[in-house]
CSV table of N, CA and C in Angstrom, one decimal:
chain,number,residue,atom,x,y,z
J,1,MET,N,-11.3,-19.4,0.6
J,1,MET,CA,-11.7,-18.6,1.8
J,1,MET,C,-11.2,-17.2,1.6
J,2,GLY,N,-10.1,-16.8,2.2
J,2,GLY,CA,-9.6,-15.5,2.0
J,2,GLY,C,-9.7,-14.6,3.3
J,3,VAL,N,-8.9,-13.6,3.3
J,3,VAL,CA,-8.9,-12.7,4.5
J,3,VAL,C,-9.0,-11.3,3.9
J,4,THR,N,-9.8,-10.4,4.5
J,4,THR,CA,-10.0,-9.0,4.1
J,4,THR,C,-9.6,-8.1,5.3
J,5,VAL,N,-8.9,-7.1,5.0
J,5,VAL,CA,-8.5,-6.1,6.0
J,5,VAL,C,-8.9,-4.7,5.5
J,6,ASP,N,-9.7,-4.0,6.3
J,6,ASP,CA,-10.1,-2.6,6.0
J,6,ASP,C,-9.4,-1.6,6.9
J,7,VAL,N,-9.0,-0.5,6.3
J,7,VAL,CA,-8.3,0.6,7.1
J,7,VAL,C,-8.9,1.9,6.6
J,8,ARG,N,-9.0,2.8,7.6
J,8,ARG,CA,-9.4,4.2,7.3
J,8,ARG,C,-8.6,5.1,8.2
J,9,GLN,N,-8.1,6.2,7.6
J,9,GLN,CA,-7.3,7.1,8.4
J,9,GLN,C,-7.5,8.5,7.8
J,10,VAL,N,-7.6,9.5,8.7
J,10,VAL,CA,-7.7,10.9,8.3
J,10,VAL,C,-6.4,11.5,8.6
J,11,TYR,N,-5.7,12.0,7.6
J,11,TYR,CA,-4.4,12.8,7.8
J,11,TYR,C,-4.8,14.3,7.9
J,12,LYS,N,-4.4,15.0,8.9
J,12,LYS,CA,-4.7,16.4,9.1
J,12,LYS,C,-3.7,17.3,8.3
J,13,TYR,N,-3.6,16.9,7.0
J,13,TYR,CA,-2.7,17.6,6.1
J,13,TYR,C,-3.5,17.7,4.7
J,14,PRO,N,-3.2,18.7,3.9
J,14,PRO,CA,-3.8,18.8,2.6
J,14,PRO,C,-3.5,17.7,1.7
J,15,PHE,N,-4.4,17.4,0.8
J,15,PHE,CA,-4.3,16.3,-0.1
J,15,PHE,C,-3.0,16.3,-0.9
J,16,GLU,N,-2.5,17.4,-1.4
J,16,GLU,CA,-1.3,17.5,-2.2
J,16,GLU,C,-0.1,17.0,-1.4
J,17,GLN,N,0.0,17.4,-0.1
J,17,GLN,CA,1.1,17.1,0.8
J,17,GLN,C,1.1,15.6,1.1
J,18,VAL,N,-0.1,15.1,1.3
J,18,VAL,CA,-0.3,13.6,1.6
J,18,VAL,C,0.1,12.8,0.5
J,19,VAL,N,-0.3,13.1,-0.7
J,19,VAL,CA,0.0,12.3,-1.9
J,19,VAL,C,1.5,12.4,-2.2
J,20,ALA,N,2.1,13.6,-2.1
J,20,ALA,CA,3.6,13.7,-2.3
J,20,ALA,C,4.3,12.9,-1.3
J,21,SER,N,3.9,12.8,0.0
J,21,SER,CA,4.6,12.0,1.0
J,21,SER,C,4.4,10.5,0.6
J,22,PHE,N,3.2,10.1,0.2
J,22,PHE,CA,2.9,8.7,-0.2
J,22,PHE,C,3.9,8.3,-1.3
J,23,LEU,N,4.0,9.1,-2.3
J,23,LEU,CA,4.9,8.7,-3.4
J,23,LEU,C,6.3,8.6,-3.1
J,24,ARG,N,6.8,9.3,-1.9
J,24,ARG,CA,8.2,9.2,-1.5
J,24,ARG,C,8.3,8.3,-0.3
J,25,LYS,N,7.3,7.6,0.1
J,25,LYS,CA,7.3,6.8,1.3
J,25,LYS,C,8.3,5.7,1.4
J,26,TYR,N,8.6,5.0,0.3
J,26,TYR,CA,9.5,3.9,0.3
J,26,TYR,C,10.6,4.1,-0.7
J,27,PRO,N,11.8,3.5,-0.5
J,27,PRO,CA,12.2,2.8,0.7
J,27,PRO,C,12.4,3.8,1.8
J,28,ASN,N,12.3,3.2,3.0
J,28,ASN,CA,12.4,4.0,4.2
J,28,ASN,C,13.0,3.2,5.4
J,29,PRO,N,13.9,3.8,6.2
J,29,PRO,CA,14.5,3.1,7.3
J,29,PRO,C,13.5,2.5,8.3
J,30,MET,N,12.3,3.1,8.4
J,30,MET,CA,11.3,2.6,9.3
J,30,MET,C,10.7,1.3,8.9
J,31,ASP,N,10.8,0.9,7.6
J,31,ASP,CA,10.3,-0.3,7.1
J,31,ASP,C,11.4,-0.9,6.2
J,32,LYS,N,12.2,-1.7,6.7
J,32,LYS,CA,13.3,-2.3,6.0
J,32,LYS,C,12.9,-3.5,5.0
J,33,ASN,N,11.6,-3.9,5.1
J,33,ASN,CA,11.1,-4.9,4.3
J,33,ASN,C,11.0,-4.4,2.8
J,34,VAL,N,10.8,-3.1,2.6
J,34,VAL,CA,10.7,-2.6,1.2
J,34,VAL,C,12.1,-2.3,0.8
J,35,ILE,N,12.6,-3.0,-0.2
J,35,ILE,CA,14.0,-2.9,-0.7
J,35,ILE,C,14.1,-1.7,-1.7
J,36,SER,N,13.1,-1.7,-2.7
J,36,SER,CA,13.2,-0.7,-3.7
J,36,SER,C,11.8,-0.5,-4.3
J,37,VAL,N,11.6,0.7,-4.9
J,37,VAL,CA,10.4,1.0,-5.6
J,37,VAL,C,10.8,1.7,-6.9
J,38,LYS,N,10.3,1.2,-8.0
J,38,LYS,CA,10.7,1.8,-9.3
J,38,LYS,C,9.5,2.1,-10.1
J,39,ILE,N,9.5,3.3,-10.7
J,39,ILE,CA,8.4,3.7,-11.6
J,39,ILE,C,8.7,3.1,-13.0
J,40,VAL,N,7.8,2.3,-13.5
J,40,VAL,CA,8.0,1.6,-14.8
J,40,VAL,C,7.2,2.2,-15.9
J,41,GLU,N,6.2,3.0,-15.5
J,41,GLU,CA,5.3,3.7,-16.5
J,41,GLU,C,4.7,4.9,-15.8
J,42,GLU,N,4.7,6.0,-16.5
J,42,GLU,CA,4.0,7.2,-16.0
J,42,GLU,C,3.5,8.0,-17.2
J,43,LYS,N,2.3,8.4,-17.2
J,43,LYS,CA,1.7,9.2,-18.3
J,43,LYS,C,0.6,10.1,-17.8
J,44,ARG,N,0.3,11.1,-18.5
J,44,ARG,CA,-0.7,12.1,-18.1
J,44,ARG,C,-1.7,12.1,-19.2
J,45,ASP,N,-3.0,12.0,-18.9
J,45,ASP,CA,-4.1,12.2,-19.8
J,45,ASP,C,-4.3,13.7,-20.0
J,46,GLU,N,-4.0,14.2,-21.2
J,46,GLU,CA,-4.1,15.6,-21.4
J,46,GLU,C,-5.5,16.1,-21.3
J,47,SER,N,-6.5,15.3,-21.6
J,47,SER,CA,-7.9,15.8,-21.6
J,47,SER,C,-8.4,15.9,-20.2
J,48,THR,N,-8.0,15.0,-19.3
J,48,THR,CA,-8.5,14.9,-17.9
J,48,THR,C,-7.5,15.5,-16.9
J,49,GLY,N,-6.3,15.4,-17.2
J,49,GLY,CA,-5.2,15.8,-16.2
J,49,GLY,C,-4.8,14.7,-15.3
J,50,VAL,N,-5.4,13.5,-15.5
J,50,VAL,CA,-5.1,12.4,-14.6
J,50,VAL,C,-3.7,11.8,-14.9
J,51,ILE,N,-3.0,11.6,-13.8
J,51,ILE,CA,-1.6,11.1,-13.9
J,51,ILE,C,-1.7,9.6,-13.5
J,52,TYR,N,-1.3,8.8,-14.5
J,52,TYR,CA,-1.2,7.3,-14.3
J,52,TYR,C,0.2,6.9,-14.0
J,53,ARG,N,0.4,6.1,-12.9
J,53,ARG,CA,1.7,5.6,-12.6
J,53,ARG,C,1.6,4.1,-12.4
J,54,LYS,N,2.7,3.4,-12.8
J,54,LYS,CA,2.8,2.0,-12.5
J,54,LYS,C,4.2,1.9,-11.8
J,55,ARG,N,4.2,1.3,-10.6
J,55,ARG,CA,5.5,1.1,-9.9
J,55,ARG,C,5.6,-0.4,-9.5
J,56,ILE,N,6.8,-0.8,-9.5
J,56,ILE,CA,7.1,-2.2,-9.0
J,56,ILE,C,8.0,-2.0,-7.7
J,57,ALA,N,7.5,-2.7,-6.7
J,57,ALA,CA,8.2,-2.7,-5.4
J,57,ALA,C,8.8,-4.1,-5.2
J,58,VAL,N,10.0,-4.1,-4.7
J,58,VAL,CA,10.7,-5.4,-4.3
J,58,VAL,C,10.8,-5.3,-2.8
J,59,CYS,N,10.2,-6.4,-2.2
J,59,CYS,CA,10.2,-6.5,-0.7
J,59,CYS,C,10.8,-7.8,-0.3
J,60,GLN,N,11.3,-7.8,1.0
J,60,GLN,CA,11.9,-9.0,1.5
J,60,GLN,C,10.7,-10.0,1.8
J,61,ASN,N,11.0,-11.2,1.6
J,61,ASN,CA,10.1,-12.2,1.9
J,61,ASN,C,9.9,-12.3,3.5
J,62,VAL,N,8.7,-12.0,3.9
J,62,VAL,CA,8.5,-12.0,5.4
J,62,VAL,C,7.8,-13.3,5.9
J,63,VAL,N,7.6,-14.2,5.1
J,63,VAL,CA,7.0,-15.5,5.5
J,63,VAL,C,7.9,-16.1,6.5
J,64,PRO,N,7.4,-16.5,7.7
J,64,PRO,CA,8.3,-17.1,8.7
J,64,PRO,C,9.1,-18.3,8.2
J,65,GLU,N,10.3,-18.3,8.7
J,65,GLU,CA,11.3,-19.3,8.3
J,65,GLU,C,10.7,-20.8,8.4
J,66,ILE,N,9.9,-21.0,9.4
J,66,ILE,CA,9.4,-22.4,9.5
J,66,ILE,C,8.5,-22.8,8.4
J,67,LEU,N,7.8,-21.8,7.8
J,67,LEU,CA,6.9,-22.0,6.7
J,67,LEU,C,7.7,-22.1,5.3
J,68,ARG,N,8.9,-21.5,5.4
J,68,ARG,CA,9.7,-21.5,4.1
J,68,ARG,C,10.3,-22.9,3.8
J,69,LYS,N,10.0,-23.9,4.7
J,69,LYS,CA,10.4,-25.3,4.4
J,69,LYS,C,9.7,-25.7,3.1
J,70,VAL,N,8.5,-25.1,2.9
J,70,VAL,CA,7.8,-25.5,1.6
J,70,VAL,C,8.5,-24.7,0.5
J,71,SER,N,8.9,-25.5,-0.5
J,71,SER,CA,9.8,-25.0,-1.5
J,71,SER,C,9.3,-23.7,-2.2
J,72,ILE,N,8.0,-23.6,-2.5
J,72,ILE,CA,7.5,-22.4,-3.2
J,72,ILE,C,7.6,-21.1,-2.4
J,73,LEU,N,7.7,-21.3,-1.1
J,73,LEU,CA,7.8,-20.1,-0.2
J,73,LEU,C,9.3,-19.7,0.0
J,74,LYS,N,10.2,-20.5,-0.5
J,74,LYS,CA,11.6,-20.2,-0.2
J,74,LYS,C,12.2,-19.3,-1.3
J,75,VAL,N,11.8,-18.1,-1.3
J,75,VAL,CA,12.3,-17.0,-2.2
J,75,VAL,C,12.8,-15.9,-1.3
J,76,PRO,N,13.9,-15.2,-1.7
J,76,PRO,CA,14.4,-14.1,-0.8
J,76,PRO,C,13.5,-12.8,-0.9
J,77,ASN,N,12.9,-12.6,-2.1
J,77,ASN,CA,12.1,-11.3,-2.2
J,77,ASN,C,10.8,-11.6,-3.0
J,78,ILE,N,9.9,-10.7,-2.8
J,78,ILE,CA,8.6,-10.8,-3.5
J,78,ILE,C,8.5,-9.4,-4.2
J,79,GLN,N,7.7,-9.5,-5.3
J,79,GLN,CA,7.4,-8.2,-6.1
J,79,GLN,C,6.0,-7.9,-6.0
J,80,LEU,N,5.7,-6.6,-5.9
J,80,LEU,CA,4.4,-6.0,-5.9
J,80,LEU,C,4.3,-5.0,-7.1
J,81,GLU,N,3.1,-5.0,-7.7
J,81,GLU,CA,2.8,-4.0,-8.7
J,81,GLU,C,1.8,-3.1,-8.2
J,82,GLU,N,2.0,-1.8,-8.3
J,82,GLU,CA,1.1,-0.8,-7.9
J,82,GLU,C,0.8,0.1,-9.1
J,83,GLU,N,-0.5,0.3,-9.3
J,83,GLU,CA,-1.0,1.3,-10.3
J,83,GLU,C,-1.8,2.4,-9.6
J,84,SER,N,-1.5,3.6,-10.0
J,84,SER,CA,-2.3,4.7,-9.3
J,84,SER,C,-2.8,5.7,-10.4
J,85,TRP,N,-3.9,6.3,-10.1
J,85,TRP,CA,-4.5,7.3,-10.9
J,85,TRP,C,-4.7,8.6,-10.0
J,86,LEU,N,-3.9,9.6,-10.3
J,86,LEU,CA,-4.0,10.8,-9.5
J,86,LEU,C,-4.7,11.9,-10.3
J,87,ASN,N,-5.8,12.4,-9.7
J,87,ASN,CA,-6.6,13.4,-10.3
J,87,ASN,C,-6.5,14.7,-9.5
J,88,PRO,N,-5.5,15.6,-9.9
J,88,PRO,CA,-5.3,16.8,-9.1
J,88,PRO,C,-6.5,17.7,-9.0
J,89,GLN,N,-7.3,17.8,-10.1
J,89,GLN,CA,-8.5,18.7,-10.1
J,89,GLN,C,-9.5,18.2,-9.1
J,90,GLU,N,-9.8,16.9,-9.0
J,90,GLU,CA,-10.8,16.4,-8.1
J,90,GLU,C,-10.2,16.0,-6.7
J,91,ARG,N,-8.9,16.2,-6.6
J,91,ARG,CA,-8.2,15.9,-5.4
J,91,ARG,C,-8.5,14.5,-4.8
J,92,ASN,N,-8.2,13.5,-5.7
J,92,ASN,CA,-8.2,12.1,-5.3
J,92,ASN,C,-7.2,11.3,-6.0
J,93,MET,N,-6.8,10.2,-5.4
J,93,MET,CA,-5.9,9.3,-6.0
J,93,MET,C,-6.3,7.9,-5.7
J,94,ALA,N,-6.6,7.1,-6.7
J,94,ALA,CA,-7.0,5.7,-6.5
J,94,ALA,C,-5.7,4.9,-6.8
J,95,ILE,N,-5.6,3.8,-6.0
J,95,ILE,CA,-4.4,3.0,-6.1
J,95,ILE,C,-4.9,1.5,-6.0
J,96,ARG,N,-4.3,0.7,-6.9
J,96,ARG,CA,-4.5,-0.7,-6.9
J,96,ARG,C,-3.2,-1.4,-6.9
J,97,SER,N,-3.0,-2.4,-6.1
J,97,SER,CA,-1.8,-3.1,-6.1
J,97,SER,C,-2.0,-4.6,-5.9
J,98,HIS,N,-1.1,-5.4,-6.4
J,98,HIS,CA,-1.2,-6.8,-6.3
J,98,HIS,C,0.2,-7.5,-6.3
J,99,CYS,N,0.2,-8.7,-5.7
J,99,CYS,CA,1.5,-9.4,-5.7
J,99,CYS,C,1.8,-10.1,-7.0
J,100,LEU,N,3.0,-10.0,-7.5
J,100,LEU,CA,3.4,-10.6,-8.7
J,100,LEU,C,4.1,-12.0,-8.4
J,101,THR,N,4.4,-12.3,-7.1
J,101,THR,CA,5.1,-13.5,-6.7
J,101,THR,C,4.0,-14.5,-6.2
J,102,TRP,N,4.2,-15.7,-6.5
J,102,TRP,CA,3.3,-16.8,-6.0
J,102,TRP,C,1.9,-16.7,-6.6
J,103,THR,N,1.7,-16.1,-7.7
J,103,THR,CA,0.4,-15.9,-8.3
J,103,THR,C,-0.4,-17.2,-8.5
J,104,GLN,N,0.3,-18.3,-8.7
J,104,GLN,CA,-0.4,-19.6,-8.8
J,104,GLN,C,-1.0,-20.2,-7.5
J,105,TYR,N,-0.5,-19.6,-6.4
J,105,TYR,CA,-1.0,-20.1,-5.1
J,105,TYR,C,-1.7,-19.1,-4.2
J,106,ALA,N,-1.4,-17.8,-4.5
J,106,ALA,CA,-1.9,-16.8,-3.6
J,106,ALA,C,-2.4,-15.5,-4.4
J,107,SER,N,-3.4,-14.9,-4.0
J,107,SER,CA,-3.8,-13.6,-4.5
J,107,SER,C,-3.8,-12.6,-3.4
J,108,MET,N,-3.0,-11.5,-3.6
J,108,MET,CA,-2.9,-10.4,-2.7
J,108,MET,C,-3.3,-9.2,-3.5
J,109,LYS,N,-4.4,-8.5,-3.1
J,109,LYS,CA,-4.8,-7.3,-3.8
J,109,LYS,C,-5.2,-6.2,-2.7
J,110,GLU,N,-4.8,-5.0,-3.1
J,110,GLU,CA,-5.2,-3.9,-2.2
J,110,GLU,C,-5.8,-2.8,-3.1
J,111,GLU,N,-6.8,-2.2,-2.6
J,111,GLU,CA,-7.4,-1.0,-3.3
J,111,GLU,C,-7.5,0.1,-2.3
J,112,SER,N,-6.9,1.3,-2.7
J,112,SER,CA,-6.8,2.4,-1.7
J,112,SER,C,-7.3,3.7,-2.4
J,113,VAL,N,-7.7,4.6,-1.6
J,113,VAL,CA,-8.1,5.9,-2.1
J,113,VAL,C,-7.6,7.0,-1.1
J,114,PHE,N,-7.0,8.0,-1.7
J,114,PHE,CA,-6.7,9.2,-0.9
J,114,PHE,C,-7.7,10.3,-1.5
J,115,GLN,N,-8.4,11.0,-0.6
J,115,GLN,CA,-9.4,12.0,-1.1
J,115,GLN,C,-9.5,13.1,-0.1
J,116,GLU,N,-10.0,14.2,-0.5
J,116,GLU,CA,-10.2,15.3,0.4
J,116,GLU,C,-11.2,14.8,1.4
J,117,SER,N,-11.0,15.2,2.7
J,117,SER,CA,-11.9,14.7,3.8
J,117,SER,C,-13.2,15.5,3.8
J,118,VAL,N,-14.3,14.8,4.1
J,118,VAL,CA,-15.6,15.5,4.2
J,118,VAL,C,-15.6,16.3,5.5
J,119,GLU,N,-14.8,15.9,6.5
J,119,GLU,CA,-14.7,16.6,7.8
J,119,GLU,C,-14.1,18.0,7.6
J,120,ASN,N,-13.1,18.1,6.7
J,120,ASN,CA,-12.3,19.4,6.6
J,120,ASN,C,-11.6,19.3,5.2
J,121,PRO,N,-11.8,20.3,4.3
J,121,PRO,CA,-11.2,20.2,3.0
J,121,PRO,C,-9.7,20.3,3.0
J,122,ASN,N,-9.1,20.7,4.2
J,122,ASN,CA,-7.6,20.8,4.3
J,122,ASN,C,-7.0,19.5,4.9
J,123,TRP,N,-7.9,18.5,5.1
J,123,TRP,CA,-7.5,17.2,5.5
J,123,TRP,C,-7.6,16.1,4.4
J,124,THR,N,-7.0,15.0,4.6
J,124,THR,CA,-7.1,14.0,3.6
J,124,THR,C,-7.5,12.6,4.2
J,125,GLU,N,-8.5,12.0,3.6
J,125,GLU,CA,-8.9,10.7,4.0
J,125,GLU,C,-8.3,9.6,3.2
J,126,PHE,N,-7.9,8.6,3.9
J,126,PHE,CA,-7.2,7.4,3.3
J,126,PHE,C,-8.1,6.2,3.6
J,127,ILE,N,-8.5,5.5,2.6
J,127,ILE,CA,-9.3,4.3,2.8
J,127,ILE,C,-8.6,3.1,2.0
J,128,GLN,N,-8.5,2.0,2.7
J,128,GLN,CA,-7.8,0.9,2.0
J,128,GLN,C,-8.5,-0.4,2.4
J,129,ARG,N,-8.6,-1.3,1.3
J,129,ARG,CA,-9.1,-2.7,1.5
J,129,ARG,C,-8.1,-3.6,0.9
J,130,GLY,N,-7.6,-4.5,1.8
J,130,GLY,CA,-6.6,-5.5,1.3
J,130,GLY,C,-7.3,-6.9,1.4
J,131,ARG,N,-7.0,-7.7,0.4
J,131,ARG,CA,-7.5,-9.1,0.5
J,131,ARG,C,-6.5,-10.1,0.0
J,132,ILE,N,-6.3,-11.1,0.8
J,132,ILE,CA,-5.4,-12.2,0.5
J,132,ILE,C,-6.2,-13.5,0.5
J,133,SER,N,-6.0,-14.3,-0.5
J,133,SER,CA,-6.6,-15.6,-0.6
J,133,SER,C,-5.5,-16.6,-1.1
J,134,ILE,N,-5.4,-17.7,-0.4
J,134,ILE,CA,-4.4,-18.7,-0.7
J,134,ILE,C,-5.0,-20.0,-1.1
J,135,THR,N,-4.6,-20.6,-2.2
J,135,THR,CA,-5.1,-21.9,-2.6
J,135,THR,C,-3.9,-22.8,-3.0
J,136,GLY,N,-4.2,-24.0,-3.1
J,136,GLY,CA,-3.2,-25.0,-3.5
J,136,GLY,C,-2.1,-25.3,-2.5
J,137,ALA,N,-2.2,-24.8,-1.3
J,137,ALA,CA,-1.2,-25.2,-0.3
J,137,ALA,C,-1.8,-26.2,0.7
J,138,GLY,N,-2.9,-26.8,0.4
J,138,GLY,CA,-3.5,-27.8,1.3
J,138,GLY,C,-3.8,-27.3,2.7
J,139,PHE,N,-3.3,-28.1,3.7
J,139,PHE,CA,-3.6,-27.7,5.1
J,139,PHE,C,-2.9,-26.4,5.5
J,140,LEU,N,-1.9,-25.9,4.7
J,140,LEU,CA,-1.2,-24.7,5.0
J,140,LEU,C,-2.0,-23.4,4.6
J,141,ASN,N,-3.1,-23.6,3.8
J,141,ASN,CA,-3.9,-22.4,3.4
J,141,ASN,C,-4.3,-21.6,4.6
J,142,TYR,N,-4.9,-22.2,5.6
J,142,TYR,CA,-5.4,-21.5,6.8
J,142,TYR,C,-4.3,-20.9,7.6
J,143,ILE,N,-3.2,-21.6,7.8
J,143,ILE,CA,-2.1,-21.0,8.5
J,143,ILE,C,-1.5,-19.8,7.8
J,144,LEU,N,-1.3,-19.9,6.5
J,144,LEU,CA,-0.8,-18.8,5.7
J,144,LEU,C,-1.7,-17.6,5.7
J,145,GLU,N,-3.0,-17.9,5.6
J,145,GLU,CA,-4.0,-16.8,5.6
J,145,GLU,C,-4.0,-16.1,6.9
J,146,THR,N,-3.9,-16.8,8.0
J,146,THR,CA,-3.8,-16.2,9.3
J,146,THR,C,-2.6,-15.4,9.5
J,147,PHE,N,-1.5,-15.9,9.0
J,147,PHE,CA,-0.2,-15.1,9.1
J,147,PHE,C,-0.4,-13.8,8.2
J,148,ALA,N,-1.0,-14.0,7.0
J,148,ALA,CA,-1.2,-12.9,6.1
J,148,ALA,C,-2.1,-11.8,6.6
J,149,SER,N,-3.1,-12.2,7.3
J,149,SER,CA,-4.1,-11.3,7.9
J,149,SER,C,-3.4,-10.4,9.0
J,150,THR,N,-2.6,-11.1,9.8
J,150,THR,CA,-1.8,-10.3,10.9
J,150,THR,C,-0.8,-9.4,10.2
J,151,PHE,N,-0.1,-9.9,9.2
J,151,PHE,CA,0.9,-9.1,8.5
J,151,PHE,C,0.2,-7.9,7.8
J,152,LEU,N,-0.9,-8.1,7.2
J,152,LEU,CA,-1.6,-7.0,6.5
J,152,LEU,C,-2.0,-5.9,7.5
J,153,ARG,N,-2.6,-6.3,8.6
J,153,ARG,CA,-3.1,-5.4,9.7
J,153,ARG,C,-1.9,-4.6,10.2
J,154,GLN,N,-0.8,-5.3,10.6
J,154,GLN,CA,0.4,-4.6,11.1
J,154,GLN,C,1.0,-3.7,10.1
J,155,GLY,N,1.1,-4.2,8.8
J,155,GLY,CA,1.7,-3.4,7.7
J,155,GLY,C,0.9,-2.1,7.5
J,156,ALA,N,-0.4,-2.2,7.5
J,156,ALA,CA,-1.3,-1.0,7.3
J,156,ALA,C,-1.0,0.0,8.4
J,157,GLN,N,-0.9,-0.5,9.7
J,157,GLN,CA,-0.7,0.4,10.8
J,157,GLN,C,0.7,1.0,10.7
J,158,LYS,N,1.7,0.2,10.3
J,158,LYS,CA,3.1,0.7,10.2
J,158,LYS,C,3.1,1.8,9.0
J,159,GLY,N,2.4,1.5,7.9
J,159,GLY,CA,2.3,2.5,6.8
J,159,GLY,C,1.7,3.8,7.3
J,160,ILE,N,0.7,3.8,8.1
J,160,ILE,CA,0.1,5.0,8.6
J,160,ILE,C,1.1,5.7,9.5
J,161,ARG,N,1.8,5.0,10.4
J,161,ARG,CA,2.8,5.7,11.2
J,161,ARG,C,3.9,6.3,10.4
J,162,ILE,N,4.4,5.6,9.4
J,162,ILE,CA,5.4,6.2,8.5
J,162,ILE,C,4.9,7.5,7.8
J,163,MET,N,3.7,7.4,7.3
J,163,MET,CA,3.1,8.6,6.6
J,163,MET,C,3.0,9.8,7.6
J,164,GLU,N,2.5,9.5,8.8
J,164,GLU,CA,2.4,10.6,9.8
J,164,GLU,C,3.8,11.2,10.1
J,165,MET,N,4.8,10.3,10.2
J,165,MET,CA,6.2,10.8,10.5
J,165,MET,C,6.7,11.6,9.3
J,166,LEU,N,6.5,11.1,8.1
J,166,LEU,CA,7.0,11.9,6.9
J,166,LEU,C,6.3,13.2,6.8
J,167,LEU,N,5.0,13.2,7.0
J,167,LEU,CA,4.2,14.5,6.9
J,167,LEU,C,4.7,15.5,7.9
J,168,LYS,N,4.9,15.0,9.2
J,168,LYS,CA,5.4,15.9,10.2
J,168,LYS,C,6.7,16.5,9.9
J,169,GLU,N,7.6,15.6,9.4
J,169,GLU,CA,9.0,16.0,9.0
J,169,GLU,C,9.0,17.0,7.9
J,170,GLN,N,8.2,16.8,6.9
J,170,GLN,CA,8.2,17.5,5.6
J,170,GLN,C,7.3,18.8,5.7
J,171,CYS,N,6.2,18.7,6.5
J,171,CYS,CA,5.2,19.8,6.5
J,171,CYS,C,5.0,20.4,7.8
J,172,GLY,N,5.5,19.9,8.9
J,172,GLY,CA,5.3,20.5,10.2
J,172,GLY,C,4.1,19.9,10.9
J,173,ALA,N,3.6,20.5,11.9
J,173,ALA,CA,2.6,20.0,12.7
J,173,ALA,C,1.3,19.9,11.9
J,174,PRO,N,0.4,18.9,12.2
J,174,PRO,CA,-0.9,18.7,11.5
J,174,PRO,C,-1.7,20.0,11.6
J,175,LEU,N,-2.6,20.2,10.6
J,175,LEU,CA,-3.5,21.3,10.7
J,175,LEU,C,-4.6,21.1,11.7
J,176,ALA,N,-4.9,22.2,12.4
J,176,ALA,CA,-6.0,22.1,13.4
J,176,ALA,C,-7.3,22.2,12.6
J,177,GLU,N,-8.4,21.9,13.4
J,177,GLU,CA,-9.7,22.0,12.8
J,177,GLU,C,-10.0,23.4,12.4
């Protein structure tokens, strides 16, 4: 089956400021679930100027304690891998992330894009699609997918609030139309 969550947000800040804030977003006291983020690979394509980054995030396991009675869910932390392609000339950044934990039972993937807004070139549009699919957990598949759907939606909204706060702190008030 699976669950998909779509998010769209326009930040009233220039692309460069939004991307810089995104790359510094975690760890952050507003989201204690993200323990660490480490760049494991970074390279620049000299011909295109595209900057590729691979980061690994370590996050607290947020699966409710009642569901952690199942042995495979009883881990303290989960790991996520994020790959990004920043194209400064075209003012866009594509991001793909997936969960490295529980891969035999669950698939969690997100695809995101930051790009110059069509509404205003000084604003930045953020589009994200997250998908979680759980298999091999029998009757728990539906329960876990329902929890995952709620967690994805809340996490996306929390991420937007954190970005807005960081942008305001680092860049001042949003740009007017």
